[in-house]
Amino acid sequence: MLCVVYKSPKKAETYLFVERRDDFSRVPAPLLATFGTPQLVMLINLATKTQLALADLSKVTTSLRTQGYYLQLPPPPENLLKAHLAAQQPGSAD
């Protein structure tokens, strides 16, 4: 299965996977408005992949087949203060 990946000019580390190049017909209009004008990043043959960097391969392929698109959002920011405070607690391994 081939897919095309676009990045958002408005939202950092946000990517949109679609089945065909420049075919956003199955992507909801409000999503496209929030996403901004998609910028082409790459074409991927998912059939030759065993995993993707930041997305679950099976979720991507299932979403592409059922919805016609997959939206990859950035990972949540790491809470360094929370991690630091947890490390300061008595009995923490350090």
One Martini backbone bead per residue (centre of mass of N, CA, C, O) as a GRO file, in nm:
protein
   94
    1MET     BB    1   0.093   0.039   0.026
    2LEU     BB    2   0.047   0.358  -0.065
    3CYS     BB    3   0.174   0.677   0.060
    4VAL     BB    4   0.125   1.018   0.169
    5VAL     BB    5   0.327   1.278   0.316
    6TYR     BB    6   0.238   1.552   0.530
    7LYS     BB    7   0.295   1.874   0.647
    8SER     BB    8   0.252   2.124   0.880
    9PRO     BB    9   0.269   2.481   0.894
   10LYS     BB   10   0.113   2.516   1.188
   11LYS     BB   11   0.201   2.222   1.307
   12ALA     BB   12   0.422   2.080   1.480
   13GLU     BB   13   0.475   1.750   1.414
   14THR     BB   14   0.248   1.731   1.180
   15TYR     BB   15   0.083   1.457   1.005
   16LEU     BB   16  -0.037   1.353   0.675
   17PHE     BB   17  -0.200   1.065   0.557
   18VAL     BB   18  -0.242   0.948   0.221
   19GLU     BB   19  -0.317   0.767  -0.067
   20ARG     BB   20  -0.299   1.030  -0.255
   21ARG     BB   21  -0.178   1.268  -0.432
   22ASP     BB   22  -0.359   1.550  -0.359
   23ASP     BB   23  -0.588   1.375  -0.190
   24PHE     BB   24  -0.845   1.537   0.027
   25SER     BB   25  -1.149   1.423   0.008
   26ARG     BB   26  -1.144   1.252   0.306
   27VAL     BB   27  -1.079   1.514   0.447
   28PRO     BB   28  -1.175   1.717   0.671
   29ALA     BB   29  -1.215   2.051   0.656
   30PRO     BB   30  -1.136   2.133   0.951
   31LEU     BB   31  -0.864   1.988   0.944
   32LEU     BB   32  -0.739   2.143   0.705
   33ALA     BB   33  -0.761   2.424   0.835
   34THR     BB   34  -0.574   2.355   1.078
   35PHE     BB   35  -0.328   2.237   0.915
   36GLY     BB   36  -0.315   2.349   0.636
   37THR     BB   37  -0.099   2.358   0.383
   38PRO     BB   38   0.018   2.095   0.248
   39GLN     BB   39   0.348   1.942   0.278
   40LEU     BB   40   0.554   1.761   0.110
   41VAL     BB   41   0.761   1.476   0.206
   42MET     BB   42   0.647   1.168   0.123
   43LEU     BB   43   0.676   0.840  -0.002
   44ILE     BB   44   0.513   0.525   0.096
   45ASN     BB   45   0.569   0.175   0.136
   46LEU     BB   46   0.398  -0.015   0.360
   47ALA     BB   47   0.464  -0.312   0.263
   48THR     BB   48   0.792  -0.266   0.338
   49LYS     BB   49   0.711  -0.225   0.633
   50THR     BB   50   0.744  -0.278   0.998
   51GLN     BB   51   0.789   0.034   1.070
   52LEU     BB   52   0.751   0.343   1.233
   53ALA     BB   53   0.868   0.598   1.403
   54LEU     BB   54   0.567   0.750   1.531
   55ALA     BB   55   0.388   0.508   1.418
   56ASP     BB   56   0.141   0.278   1.378
   57LEU     BB   57   0.113   0.075   1.116
   58SER     BB   58  -0.173  -0.049   1.159
   59LYS     BB   59  -0.319   0.223   1.204
   60VAL     BB   60  -0.252   0.351   0.936
   61THR     BB   61  -0.375   0.137   0.743
   62THR     BB   62  -0.658   0.135   0.864
   63SER     BB   63  -0.718   0.439   0.829
   64LEU     BB   64  -0.680   0.452   0.523
   65ARG     BB   65  -0.909   0.247   0.456
   66THR     BB   66  -1.151   0.384   0.624
   67GLN     BB   67  -1.085   0.718   0.592
   68GLY     BB   68  -0.817   0.814   0.402
   69TYR     BB   69  -0.657   0.882   0.676
   70TYR     BB   70  -0.372   1.010   0.880
   71LEU     BB   71  -0.300   1.148   1.203
   72GLN     BB   72   0.005   1.291   1.319
   73LEU     BB   73   0.103   1.360   1.632
   74PRO     BB   74   0.271   1.487   1.868
   75PRO     BB   75   0.430   1.434   2.129
   76PRO     BB   76   0.425   1.479   2.439
   77PRO     BB   77   0.553   1.668   2.661
   78GLU     BB   78   0.798   1.668   2.878
   79ASN     BB   79   0.796   1.652   3.237
   80LEU     BB   80   1.063   1.761   3.412
   81LEU     BB   81   0.955   1.839   3.689
   82LYS     BB   82   0.815   1.574   3.760
   83ALA     BB   83   1.070   1.398   3.732
   84HIS     BB   84   1.237   1.547   3.945
   85LEU     BB   85   1.045   1.513   4.188
   86ALA     BB   86   1.041   1.203   4.180
   87ALA     BB   87   1.357   1.174   4.228
   88GLN     BB   88   1.340   1.324   4.524
   89GLN     BB   89   1.213   1.099   4.648
   90PRO     BB   90   1.201   0.878   4.874
   91GLY     BB   91   1.332   0.578   4.728
   92SER     BB   92   1.466   0.664   4.487
   93ALA     BB   93   1.640   0.587   4.206
   94ASP     BB   94   2.003   0.726   4.198
   0.00000   0.00000   0.00000
